[in-house]
mmCIF file of C-alpha atoms in Angstrom:
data_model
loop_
_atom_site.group_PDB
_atom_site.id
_atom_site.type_symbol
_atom_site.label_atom_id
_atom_site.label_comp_id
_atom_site.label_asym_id
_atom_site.label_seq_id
_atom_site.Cartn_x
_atom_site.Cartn_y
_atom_site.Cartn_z
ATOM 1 C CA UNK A 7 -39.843 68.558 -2.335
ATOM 2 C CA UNK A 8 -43.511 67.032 -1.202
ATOM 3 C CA UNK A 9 -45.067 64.138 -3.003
ATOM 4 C CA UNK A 10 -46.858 65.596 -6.612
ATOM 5 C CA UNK A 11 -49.069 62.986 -6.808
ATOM 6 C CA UNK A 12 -52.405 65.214 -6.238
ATOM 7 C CA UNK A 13 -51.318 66.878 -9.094
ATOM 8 C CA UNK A 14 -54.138 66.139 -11.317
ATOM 9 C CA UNK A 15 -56.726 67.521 -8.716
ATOM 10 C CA UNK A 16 -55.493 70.568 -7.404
ATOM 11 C CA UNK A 17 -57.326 72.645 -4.787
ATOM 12 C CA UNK A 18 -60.793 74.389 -5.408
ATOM 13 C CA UNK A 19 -59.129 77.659 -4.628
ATOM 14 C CA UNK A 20 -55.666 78.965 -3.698
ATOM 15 C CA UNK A 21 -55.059 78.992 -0.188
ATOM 16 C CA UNK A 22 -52.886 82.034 1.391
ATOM 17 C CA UNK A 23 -49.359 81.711 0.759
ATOM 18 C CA UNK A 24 -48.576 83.150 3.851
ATOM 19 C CA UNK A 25 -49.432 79.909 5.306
ATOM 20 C CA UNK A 26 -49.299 78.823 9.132
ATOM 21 C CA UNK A 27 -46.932 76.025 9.032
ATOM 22 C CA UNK A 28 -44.715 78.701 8.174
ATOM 23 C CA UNK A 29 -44.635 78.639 12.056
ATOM 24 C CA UNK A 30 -43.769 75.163 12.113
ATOM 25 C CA UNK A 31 -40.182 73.783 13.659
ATOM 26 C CA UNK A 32 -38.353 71.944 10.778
ATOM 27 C CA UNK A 33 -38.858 68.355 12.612
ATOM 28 C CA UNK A 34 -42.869 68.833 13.045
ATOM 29 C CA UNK A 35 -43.014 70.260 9.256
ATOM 30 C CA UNK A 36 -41.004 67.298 7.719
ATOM 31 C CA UNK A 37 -43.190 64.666 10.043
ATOM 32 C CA UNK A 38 -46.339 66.113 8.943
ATOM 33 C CA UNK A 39 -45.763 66.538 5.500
ATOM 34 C CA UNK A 40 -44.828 63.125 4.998
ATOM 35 C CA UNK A 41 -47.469 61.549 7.229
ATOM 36 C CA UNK A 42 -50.316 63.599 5.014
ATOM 37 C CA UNK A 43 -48.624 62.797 1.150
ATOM 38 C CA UNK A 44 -47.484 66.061 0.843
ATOM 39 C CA UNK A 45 -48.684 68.929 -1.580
ATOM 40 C CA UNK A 46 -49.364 68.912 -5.232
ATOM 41 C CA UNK A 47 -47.389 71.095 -7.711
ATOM 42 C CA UNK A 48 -49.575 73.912 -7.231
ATOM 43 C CA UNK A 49 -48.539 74.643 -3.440
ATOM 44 C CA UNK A 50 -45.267 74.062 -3.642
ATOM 45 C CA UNK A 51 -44.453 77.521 -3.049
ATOM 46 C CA UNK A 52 -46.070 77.143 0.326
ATOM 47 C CA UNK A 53 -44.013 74.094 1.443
ATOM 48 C CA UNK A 54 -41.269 75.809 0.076
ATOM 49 C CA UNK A 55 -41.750 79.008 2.179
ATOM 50 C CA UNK A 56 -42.299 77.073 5.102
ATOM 51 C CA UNK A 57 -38.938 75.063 5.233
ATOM 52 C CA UNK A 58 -36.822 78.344 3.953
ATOM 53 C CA UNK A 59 -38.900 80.659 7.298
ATOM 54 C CA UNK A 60 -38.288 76.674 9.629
ATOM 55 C CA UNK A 61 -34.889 76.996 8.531
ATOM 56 C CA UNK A 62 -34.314 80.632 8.751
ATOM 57 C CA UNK A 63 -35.637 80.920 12.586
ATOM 58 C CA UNK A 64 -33.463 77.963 13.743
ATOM 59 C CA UNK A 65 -30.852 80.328 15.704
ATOM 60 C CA UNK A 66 -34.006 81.984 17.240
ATOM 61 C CA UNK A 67 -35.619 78.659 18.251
ATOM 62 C CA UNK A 68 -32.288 77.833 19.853
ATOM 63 C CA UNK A 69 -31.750 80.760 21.710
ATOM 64 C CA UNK A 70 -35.435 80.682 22.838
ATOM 65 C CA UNK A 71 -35.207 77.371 24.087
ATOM 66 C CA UNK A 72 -31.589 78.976 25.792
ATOM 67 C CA UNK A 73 -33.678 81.793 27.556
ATOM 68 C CA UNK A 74 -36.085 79.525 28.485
ATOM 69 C CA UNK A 75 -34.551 77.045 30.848
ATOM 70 C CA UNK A 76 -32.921 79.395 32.273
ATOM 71 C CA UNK A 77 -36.142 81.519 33.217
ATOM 72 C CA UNK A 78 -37.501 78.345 34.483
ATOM 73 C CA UNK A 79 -34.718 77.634 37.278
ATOM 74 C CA UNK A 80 -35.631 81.136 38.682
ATOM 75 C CA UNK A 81 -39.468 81.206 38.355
ATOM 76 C CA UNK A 82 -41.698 80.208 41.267
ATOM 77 C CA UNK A 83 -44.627 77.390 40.298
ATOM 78 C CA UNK A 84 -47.004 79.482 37.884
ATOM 79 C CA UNK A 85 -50.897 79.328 39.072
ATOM 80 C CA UNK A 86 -53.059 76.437 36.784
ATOM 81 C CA UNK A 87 -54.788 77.602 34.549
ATOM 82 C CA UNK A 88 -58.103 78.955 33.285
ATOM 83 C CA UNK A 89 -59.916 77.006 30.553
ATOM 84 C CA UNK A 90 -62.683 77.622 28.094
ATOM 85 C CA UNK A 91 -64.256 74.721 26.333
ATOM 86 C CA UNK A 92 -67.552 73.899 24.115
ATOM 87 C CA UNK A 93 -67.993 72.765 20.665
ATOM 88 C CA UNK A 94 -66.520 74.918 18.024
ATOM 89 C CA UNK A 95 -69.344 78.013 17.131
ATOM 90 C CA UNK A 96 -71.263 77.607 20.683
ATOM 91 C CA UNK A 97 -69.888 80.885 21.765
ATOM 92 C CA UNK A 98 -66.216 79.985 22.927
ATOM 93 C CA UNK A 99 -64.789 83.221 20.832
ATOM 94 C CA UNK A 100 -67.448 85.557 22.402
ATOM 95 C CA UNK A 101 -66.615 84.670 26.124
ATOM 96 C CA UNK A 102 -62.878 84.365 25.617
ATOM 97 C CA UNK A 103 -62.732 87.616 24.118
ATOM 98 C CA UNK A 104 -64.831 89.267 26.683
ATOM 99 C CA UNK A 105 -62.955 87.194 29.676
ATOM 100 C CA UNK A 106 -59.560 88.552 27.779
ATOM 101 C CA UNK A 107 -60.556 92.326 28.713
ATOM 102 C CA UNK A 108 -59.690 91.729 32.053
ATOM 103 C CA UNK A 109 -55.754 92.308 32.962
ATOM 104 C CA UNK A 110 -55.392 89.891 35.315
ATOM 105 C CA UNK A 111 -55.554 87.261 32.684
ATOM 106 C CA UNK A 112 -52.568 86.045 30.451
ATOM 107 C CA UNK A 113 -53.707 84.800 26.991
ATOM 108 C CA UNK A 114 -52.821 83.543 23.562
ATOM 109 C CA UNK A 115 -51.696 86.371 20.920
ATOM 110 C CA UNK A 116 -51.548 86.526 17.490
ATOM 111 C CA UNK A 117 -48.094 86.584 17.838
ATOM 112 C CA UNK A 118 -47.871 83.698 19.961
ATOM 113 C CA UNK A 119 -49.883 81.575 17.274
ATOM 114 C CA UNK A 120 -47.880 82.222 14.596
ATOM 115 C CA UNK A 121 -44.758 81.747 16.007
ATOM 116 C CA UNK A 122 -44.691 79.525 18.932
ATOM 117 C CA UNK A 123 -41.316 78.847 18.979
ATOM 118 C CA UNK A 124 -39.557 82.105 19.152
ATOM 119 C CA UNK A 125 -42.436 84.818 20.142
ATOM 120 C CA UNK A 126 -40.655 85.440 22.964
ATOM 121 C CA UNK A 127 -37.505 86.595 20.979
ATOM 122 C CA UNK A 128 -38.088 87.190 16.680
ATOM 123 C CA UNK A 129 -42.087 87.734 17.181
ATOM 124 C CA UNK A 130 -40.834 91.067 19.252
ATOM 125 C CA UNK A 131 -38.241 91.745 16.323
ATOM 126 C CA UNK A 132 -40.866 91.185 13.717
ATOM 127 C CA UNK A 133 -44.022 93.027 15.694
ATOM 128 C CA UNK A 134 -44.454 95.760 13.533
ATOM 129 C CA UNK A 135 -44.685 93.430 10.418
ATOM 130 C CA UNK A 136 -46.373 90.721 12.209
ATOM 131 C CA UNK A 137 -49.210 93.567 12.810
ATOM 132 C CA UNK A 138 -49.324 94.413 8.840
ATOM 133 C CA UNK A 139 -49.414 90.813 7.933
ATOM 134 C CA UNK A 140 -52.668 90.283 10.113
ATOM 135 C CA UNK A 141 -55.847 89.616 8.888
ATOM 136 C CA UNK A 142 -58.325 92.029 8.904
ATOM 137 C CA UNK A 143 -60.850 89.799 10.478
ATOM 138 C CA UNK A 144 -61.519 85.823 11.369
ATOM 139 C CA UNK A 145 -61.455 83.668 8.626
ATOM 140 C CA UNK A 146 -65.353 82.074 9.782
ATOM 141 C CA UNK A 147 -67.118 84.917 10.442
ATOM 142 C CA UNK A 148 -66.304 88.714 10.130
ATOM 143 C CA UNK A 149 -65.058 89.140 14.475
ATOM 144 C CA UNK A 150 -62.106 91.569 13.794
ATOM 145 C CA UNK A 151 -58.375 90.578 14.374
ATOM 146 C CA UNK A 152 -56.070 93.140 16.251
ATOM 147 C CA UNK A 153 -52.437 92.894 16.856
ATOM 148 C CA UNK A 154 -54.086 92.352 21.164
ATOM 149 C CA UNK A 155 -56.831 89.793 19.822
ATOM 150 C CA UNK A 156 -56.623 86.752 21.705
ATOM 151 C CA UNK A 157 -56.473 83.343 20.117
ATOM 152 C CA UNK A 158 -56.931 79.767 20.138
ATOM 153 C CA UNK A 159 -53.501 77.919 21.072
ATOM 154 C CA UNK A 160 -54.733 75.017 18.757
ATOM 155 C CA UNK A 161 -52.519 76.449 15.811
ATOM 156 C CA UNK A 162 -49.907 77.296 17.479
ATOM 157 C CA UNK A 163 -48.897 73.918 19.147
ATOM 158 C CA UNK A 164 -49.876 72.313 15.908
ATOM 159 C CA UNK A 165 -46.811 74.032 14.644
ATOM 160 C CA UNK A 166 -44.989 72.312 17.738
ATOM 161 C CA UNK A 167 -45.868 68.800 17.059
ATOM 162 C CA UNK A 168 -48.041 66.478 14.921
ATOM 163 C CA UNK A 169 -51.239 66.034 16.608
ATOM 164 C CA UNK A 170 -53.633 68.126 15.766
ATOM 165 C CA UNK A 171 -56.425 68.512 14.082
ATOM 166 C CA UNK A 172 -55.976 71.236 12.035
ATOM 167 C CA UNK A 173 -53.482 69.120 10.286
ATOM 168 C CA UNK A 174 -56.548 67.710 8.490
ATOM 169 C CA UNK A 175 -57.328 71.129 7.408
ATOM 170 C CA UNK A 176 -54.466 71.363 5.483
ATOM 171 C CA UNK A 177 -54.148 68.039 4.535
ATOM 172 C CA UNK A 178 -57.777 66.754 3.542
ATOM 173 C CA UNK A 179 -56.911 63.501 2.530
ATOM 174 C CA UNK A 180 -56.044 62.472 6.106
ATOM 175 C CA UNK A 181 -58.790 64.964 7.530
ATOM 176 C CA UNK A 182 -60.484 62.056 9.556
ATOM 177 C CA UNK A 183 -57.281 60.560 10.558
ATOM 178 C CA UNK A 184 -55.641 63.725 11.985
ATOM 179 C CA UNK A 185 -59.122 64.584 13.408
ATOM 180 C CA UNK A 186 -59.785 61.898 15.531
ATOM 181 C CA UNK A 187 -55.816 61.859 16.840
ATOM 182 C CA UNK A 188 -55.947 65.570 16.886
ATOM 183 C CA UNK A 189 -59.309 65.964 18.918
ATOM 184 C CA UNK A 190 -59.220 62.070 20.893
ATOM 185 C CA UNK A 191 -55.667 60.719 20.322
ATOM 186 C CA UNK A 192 -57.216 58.097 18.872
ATOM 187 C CA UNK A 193 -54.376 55.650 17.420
ATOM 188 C CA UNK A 194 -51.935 57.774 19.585
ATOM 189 C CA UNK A 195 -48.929 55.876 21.220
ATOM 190 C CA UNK A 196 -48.317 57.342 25.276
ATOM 191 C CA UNK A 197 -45.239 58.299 24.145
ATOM 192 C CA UNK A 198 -46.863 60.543 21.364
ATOM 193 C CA UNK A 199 -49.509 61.527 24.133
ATOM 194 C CA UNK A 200 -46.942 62.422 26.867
ATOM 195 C CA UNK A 201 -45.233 64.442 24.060
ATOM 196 C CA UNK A 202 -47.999 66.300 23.198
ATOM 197 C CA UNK A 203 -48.515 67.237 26.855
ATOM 198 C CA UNK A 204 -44.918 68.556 27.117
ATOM 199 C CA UNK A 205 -45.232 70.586 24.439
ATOM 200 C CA UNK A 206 -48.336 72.251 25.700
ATOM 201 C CA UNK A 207 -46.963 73.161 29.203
ATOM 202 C CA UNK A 208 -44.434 74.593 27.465
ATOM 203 C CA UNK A 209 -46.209 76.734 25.362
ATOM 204 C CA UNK A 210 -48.094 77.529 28.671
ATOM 205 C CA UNK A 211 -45.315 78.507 30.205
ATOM 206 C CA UNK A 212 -43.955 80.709 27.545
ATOM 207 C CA UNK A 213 -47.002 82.869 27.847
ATOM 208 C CA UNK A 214 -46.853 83.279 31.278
ATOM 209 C CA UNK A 215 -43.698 84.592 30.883
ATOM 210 C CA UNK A 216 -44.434 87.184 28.255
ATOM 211 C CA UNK A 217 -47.269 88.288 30.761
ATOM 212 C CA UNK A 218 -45.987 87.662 34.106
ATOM 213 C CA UNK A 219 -48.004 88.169 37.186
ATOM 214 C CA UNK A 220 -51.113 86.745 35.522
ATOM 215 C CA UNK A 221 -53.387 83.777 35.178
ATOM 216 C CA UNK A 222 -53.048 82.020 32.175
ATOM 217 C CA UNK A 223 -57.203 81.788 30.668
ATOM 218 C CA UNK A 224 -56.890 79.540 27.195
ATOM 219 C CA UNK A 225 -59.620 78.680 24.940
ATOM 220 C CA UNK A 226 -59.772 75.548 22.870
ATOM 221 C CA UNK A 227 -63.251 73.426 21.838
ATOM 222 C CA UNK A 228 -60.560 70.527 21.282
ATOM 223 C CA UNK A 229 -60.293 70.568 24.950
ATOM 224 C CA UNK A 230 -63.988 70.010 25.577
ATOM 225 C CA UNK A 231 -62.571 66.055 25.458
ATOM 226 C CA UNK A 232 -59.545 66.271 27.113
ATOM 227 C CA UNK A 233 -60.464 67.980 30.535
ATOM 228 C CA UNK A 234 -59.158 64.437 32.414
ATOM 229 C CA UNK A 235 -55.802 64.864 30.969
ATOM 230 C CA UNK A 236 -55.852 68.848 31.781
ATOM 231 C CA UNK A 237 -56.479 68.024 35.297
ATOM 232 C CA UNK A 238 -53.721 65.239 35.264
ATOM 233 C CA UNK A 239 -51.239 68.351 34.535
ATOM 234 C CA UNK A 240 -52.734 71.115 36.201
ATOM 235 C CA UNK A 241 -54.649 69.289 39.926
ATOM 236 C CA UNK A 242 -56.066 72.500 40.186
ATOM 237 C CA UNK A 243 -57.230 74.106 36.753
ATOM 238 C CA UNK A 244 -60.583 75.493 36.549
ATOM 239 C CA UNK A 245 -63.232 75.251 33.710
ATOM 240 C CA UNK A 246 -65.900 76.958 32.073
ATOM 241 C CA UNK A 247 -68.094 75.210 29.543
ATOM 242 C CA UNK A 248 -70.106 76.913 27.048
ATOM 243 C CA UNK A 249 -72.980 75.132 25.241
ATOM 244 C CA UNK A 250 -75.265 76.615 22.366
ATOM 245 C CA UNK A 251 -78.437 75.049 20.245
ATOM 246 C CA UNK A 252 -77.052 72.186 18.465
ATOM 247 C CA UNK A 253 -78.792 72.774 15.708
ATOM 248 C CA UNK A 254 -77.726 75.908 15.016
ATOM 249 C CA UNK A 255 -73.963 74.272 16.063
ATOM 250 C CA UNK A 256 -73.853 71.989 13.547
ATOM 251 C CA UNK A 257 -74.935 74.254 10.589
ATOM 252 C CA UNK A 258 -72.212 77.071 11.691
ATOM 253 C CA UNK A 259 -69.614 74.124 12.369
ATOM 254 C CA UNK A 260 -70.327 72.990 8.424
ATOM 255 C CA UNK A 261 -69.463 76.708 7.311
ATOM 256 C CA UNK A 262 -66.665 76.975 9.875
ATOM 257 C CA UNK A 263 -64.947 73.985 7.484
ATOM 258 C CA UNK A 264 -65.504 75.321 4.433
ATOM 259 C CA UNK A 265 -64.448 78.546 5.256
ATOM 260 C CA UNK A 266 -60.874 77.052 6.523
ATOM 261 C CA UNK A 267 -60.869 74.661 3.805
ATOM 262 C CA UNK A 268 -61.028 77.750 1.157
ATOM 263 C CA UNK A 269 -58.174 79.132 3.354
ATOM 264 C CA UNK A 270 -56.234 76.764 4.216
ATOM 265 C CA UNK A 271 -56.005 73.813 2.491
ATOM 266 C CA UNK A 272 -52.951 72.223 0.826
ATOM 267 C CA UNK A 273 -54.541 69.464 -0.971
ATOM 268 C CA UNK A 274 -58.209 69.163 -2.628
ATOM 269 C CA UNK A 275 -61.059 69.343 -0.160
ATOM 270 C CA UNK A 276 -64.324 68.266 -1.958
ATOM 271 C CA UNK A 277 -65.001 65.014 -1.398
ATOM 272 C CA UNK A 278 -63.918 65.788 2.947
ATOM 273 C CA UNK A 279 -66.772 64.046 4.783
ATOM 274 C CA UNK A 280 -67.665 67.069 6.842
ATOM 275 C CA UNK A 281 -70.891 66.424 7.526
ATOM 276 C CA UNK A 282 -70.428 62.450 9.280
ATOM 277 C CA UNK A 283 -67.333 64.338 10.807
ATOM 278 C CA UNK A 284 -69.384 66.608 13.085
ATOM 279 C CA UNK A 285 -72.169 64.578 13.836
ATOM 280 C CA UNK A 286 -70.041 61.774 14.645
ATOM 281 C CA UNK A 287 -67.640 63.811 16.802
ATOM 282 C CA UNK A 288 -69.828 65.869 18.878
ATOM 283 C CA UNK A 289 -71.486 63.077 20.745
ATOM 284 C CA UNK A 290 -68.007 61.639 21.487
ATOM 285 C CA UNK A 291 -66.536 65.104 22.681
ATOM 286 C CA UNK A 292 -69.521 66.094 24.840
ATOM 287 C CA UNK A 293 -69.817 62.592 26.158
ATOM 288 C CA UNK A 294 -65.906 62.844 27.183
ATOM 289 C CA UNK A 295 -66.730 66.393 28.459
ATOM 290 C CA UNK A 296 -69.510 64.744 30.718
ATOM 291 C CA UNK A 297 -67.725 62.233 31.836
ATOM 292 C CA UNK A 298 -64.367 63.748 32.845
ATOM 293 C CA UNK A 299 -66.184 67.020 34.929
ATOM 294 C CA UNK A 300 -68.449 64.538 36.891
ATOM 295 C CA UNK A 301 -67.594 65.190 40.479
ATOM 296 C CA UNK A 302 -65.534 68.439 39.881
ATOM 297 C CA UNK A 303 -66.250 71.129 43.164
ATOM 298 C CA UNK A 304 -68.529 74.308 41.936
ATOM 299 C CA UNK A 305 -65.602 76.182 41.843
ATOM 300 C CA UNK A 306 -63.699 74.176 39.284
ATOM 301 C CA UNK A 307 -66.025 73.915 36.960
ATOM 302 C CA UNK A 308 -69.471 75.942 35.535
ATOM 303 C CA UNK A 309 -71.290 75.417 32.444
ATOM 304 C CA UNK A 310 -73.286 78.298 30.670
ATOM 305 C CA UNK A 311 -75.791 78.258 27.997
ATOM 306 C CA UNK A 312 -75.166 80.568 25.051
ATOM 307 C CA UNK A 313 -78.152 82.607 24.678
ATOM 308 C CA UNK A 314 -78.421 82.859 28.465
ATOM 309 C CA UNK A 315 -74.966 84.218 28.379
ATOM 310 C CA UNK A 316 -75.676 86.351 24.974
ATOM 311 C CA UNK A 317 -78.643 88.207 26.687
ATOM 312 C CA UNK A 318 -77.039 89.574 29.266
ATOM 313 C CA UNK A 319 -73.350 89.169 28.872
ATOM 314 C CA UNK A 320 -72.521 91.150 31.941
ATOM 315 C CA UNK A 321 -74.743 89.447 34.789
ATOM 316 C CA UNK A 322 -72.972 86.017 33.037
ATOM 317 C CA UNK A 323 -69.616 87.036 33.609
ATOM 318 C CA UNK A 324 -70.631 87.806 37.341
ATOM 319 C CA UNK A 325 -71.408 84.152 37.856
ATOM 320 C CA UNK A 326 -68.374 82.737 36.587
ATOM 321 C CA UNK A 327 -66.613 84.880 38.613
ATOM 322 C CA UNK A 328 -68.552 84.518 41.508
ATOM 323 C CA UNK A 329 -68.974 80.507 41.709
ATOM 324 C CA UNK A 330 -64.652 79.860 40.267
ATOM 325 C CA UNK A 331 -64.140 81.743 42.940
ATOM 326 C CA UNK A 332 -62.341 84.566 40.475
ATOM 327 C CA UNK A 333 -61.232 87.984 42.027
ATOM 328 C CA UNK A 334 -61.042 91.055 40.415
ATOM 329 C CA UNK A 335 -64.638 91.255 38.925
ATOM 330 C CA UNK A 336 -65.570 94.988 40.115
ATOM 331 C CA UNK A 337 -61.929 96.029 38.565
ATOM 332 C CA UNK A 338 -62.450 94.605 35.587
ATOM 333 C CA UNK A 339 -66.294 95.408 35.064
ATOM 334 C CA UNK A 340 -65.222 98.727 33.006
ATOM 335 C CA UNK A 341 -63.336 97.205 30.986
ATOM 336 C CA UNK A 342 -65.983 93.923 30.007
ATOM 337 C CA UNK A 343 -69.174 96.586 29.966
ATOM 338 C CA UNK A 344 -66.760 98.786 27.054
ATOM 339 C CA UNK A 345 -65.855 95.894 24.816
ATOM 340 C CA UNK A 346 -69.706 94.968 24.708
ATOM 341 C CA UNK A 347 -70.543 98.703 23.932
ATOM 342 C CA UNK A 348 -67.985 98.655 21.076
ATOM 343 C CA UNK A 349 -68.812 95.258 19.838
ATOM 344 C CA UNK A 350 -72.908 95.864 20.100
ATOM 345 C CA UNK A 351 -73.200 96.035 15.935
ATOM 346 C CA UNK A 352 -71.289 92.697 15.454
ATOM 347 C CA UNK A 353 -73.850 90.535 13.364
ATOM 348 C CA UNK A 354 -73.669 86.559 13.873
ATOM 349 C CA UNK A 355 -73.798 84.563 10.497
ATOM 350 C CA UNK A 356 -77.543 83.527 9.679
ATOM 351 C CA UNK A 357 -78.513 80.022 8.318
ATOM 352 C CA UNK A 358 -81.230 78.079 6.739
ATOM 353 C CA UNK A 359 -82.122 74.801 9.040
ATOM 354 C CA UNK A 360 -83.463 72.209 6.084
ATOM 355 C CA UNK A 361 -85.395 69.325 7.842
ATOM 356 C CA UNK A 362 -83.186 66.811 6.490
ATOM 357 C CA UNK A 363 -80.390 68.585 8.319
ATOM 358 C CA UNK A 364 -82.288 68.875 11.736
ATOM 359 C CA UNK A 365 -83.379 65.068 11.109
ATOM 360 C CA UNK A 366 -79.530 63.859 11.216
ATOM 361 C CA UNK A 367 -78.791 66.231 14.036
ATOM 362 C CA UNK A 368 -81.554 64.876 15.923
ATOM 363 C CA UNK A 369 -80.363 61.100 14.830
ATOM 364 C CA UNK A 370 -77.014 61.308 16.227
ATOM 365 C CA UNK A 371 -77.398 64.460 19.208
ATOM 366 C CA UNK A 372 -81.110 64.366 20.585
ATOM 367 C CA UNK A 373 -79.628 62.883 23.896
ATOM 368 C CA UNK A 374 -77.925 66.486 23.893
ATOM 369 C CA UNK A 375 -80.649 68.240 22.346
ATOM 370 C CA UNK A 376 -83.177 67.051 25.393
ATOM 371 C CA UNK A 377 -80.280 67.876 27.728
ATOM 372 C CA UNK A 378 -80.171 71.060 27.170
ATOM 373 C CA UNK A 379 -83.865 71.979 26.352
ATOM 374 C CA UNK A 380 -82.851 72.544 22.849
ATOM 375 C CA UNK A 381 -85.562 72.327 19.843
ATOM 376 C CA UNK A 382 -84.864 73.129 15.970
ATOM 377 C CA UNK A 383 -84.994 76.883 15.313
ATOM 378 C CA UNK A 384 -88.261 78.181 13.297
#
């Protein structure tokens, strides 16, 4: 049973039982919950039901694995891939969600998050529960969650192997380590790196299988610094980079962690250094971002500003199309122009911008902030 040694200072709130390393293979749960100290007495229960479900899906994971290999001997190379990057809360969600309405694009599912291991195989046994067990609506902000909402894959193949850093979400007392392996691999060995790589084109593979025909779009901010190593595994991978106000970024980044702390944590999550954690981290991913797109063809590779992209959603999605060189926009116009009619009430969180705050943003980001034309809001 994990370490009890945080028994003293148990979380600020109970996080969901229902946990997501209940996704996790056994190997990658073990590893992770003795490189983060394990849980205190208090979440036991959710340790507990994550080895009993690891152990449970084992025969599934095998015969998963089984299927496969063998689809891959008869499966032609699959087209690279369509990725969406920016800092967490510059709009990533809002484009991937509009992008997703098209059907010529493959993407991440619920289903696929939570069990990427066997979704191919139990996830279709377990669909109608799966869809019950869903939340009624993002954890960070109140965007609603269907049973066809796609996702992040950042949960998902942190159920498939240690780096990642959500593992400092559940684990705050190792938040900064598993952040800065998670997001730069920083302290990573190649062989951890290469491994990491493997089991993302897996994944990636996987979901072109359960949507065959299509081209696999994939939205991650912890991608916004690894667009180099993308490129090593896909040559011809395009990107689309979303930027917002950072200002308004980092204020909506410090809720998005204490939201997911409140959900998701497995140890106390006070004392987390949040706040040096984003301003120290976005310079370092945009800088990474910057440097690894320099030289990338037009149609490999756009960036958008958020409210350019917020005002008129439509004409936005025209210019991606248009400059990656993406067919299909006329077909899929319907469907883009009624997903903006039905989401038209959706209501972004509001914040307060002390001065202290926009003084420390403009410390560490103003090279950004001038970049981009950006001033604090009034």
């Amino acid at each position: 049973m994990p370490s009890s040694s945080q028994a003293d200072s148990p979380p600020a709130s109970m996080p969901r039982l229902l946990h997501p390393l209940m996704g996790c293979d056994l190997v990658t749960l073990l590893r992770v919950l003795g490189a983060n100290g394990g849980v205190p007495p208090r979440c036991w229960p959710h340790a507990g039901l994550a080895i009993a479900t690891a152990l449970g899906r084992l025969p599934f994971t095998a015969l998963e694995s089984f299927w496969v290999a063998r689809q891959r001997r008869r499966t032609p190379n699959l087209p690279p891939p369509l990725f969406i990057v920016g800092h967490w809360r510059s709009g990533t969600t809002f484009l991937y969600e509009i992008l997703c309405q098209s059907p010529q694009f493959a993407y991440v599912s619920p289903f696929a998050t939570g069990l990427p291991w066997e979704f191919l195989t139990l996830g279709r046994v377990l669909r109608p529960w799966l869809e019950r067990a869903l939340p009624s609506d993002r954890f960070i902000d109140s965007m609603q969650v269907l049973p066809h909402s796609p996702q992040e894959d950042e949960i998902g193949l942190a159920n498939m192997q240690p780096l990642s850093f959500y593992h400092g979400l559940y684990f705050p007392s190792r938040l900064r380590q598993n952040f800065d392996a998670g997001i730069f691999f920083d302290g990573c060995s190649d062989r951890a790196i290469a491994h990491w790589q493997e089991i993302a084109a897996l994944f990636f593979e996987k979901l072109q299988y359960e949507q065959p025909g299509k081209q696999l779009l994939i939205k991650n901010p912890v991608y916004t610094a690894r667009v180099a190593l993308l490129r090593q595994m896909y040559p011809g991978a395009k990107f689309i980079h979303i930027y917002r106000n950072p200002y308004i970024v980092f204020q909506s980044t410090r809720n998005f962690y204490t939201a997911l702390f409140k959900e998701l944590a497995l140890q106390p999550f006070a004392a987390a250094p949040v706040d040096t954690l984003i301003l120290e981290s976005y310079p370092r991913m945009m800088t990474a971002l910057l440097e690894d797109t320099q030289g990338l063809p037009p149609d490999q590779f756009i960036e958008l500003r958020f409210e350019t992209f917020e005002a008129d959603p439509l004409a936005a999605i025209a210019q991606i199309y248009q400059q990656l060189e993406l067919e299909g926009f006329a077909a899929a116009r319907p469907n883009f122009a009624a997903y903006l009619e039905a989401n038209q009430r959706y209501r972004k969180n509001r914040y307060q911008f002390p001065q202290a705050d926009n003084d420390r943003v403009g410390e560490y980001w103003q090279v950004f902030c001038d970049r981009w034309n950006y001033q604090p809001p009034v």
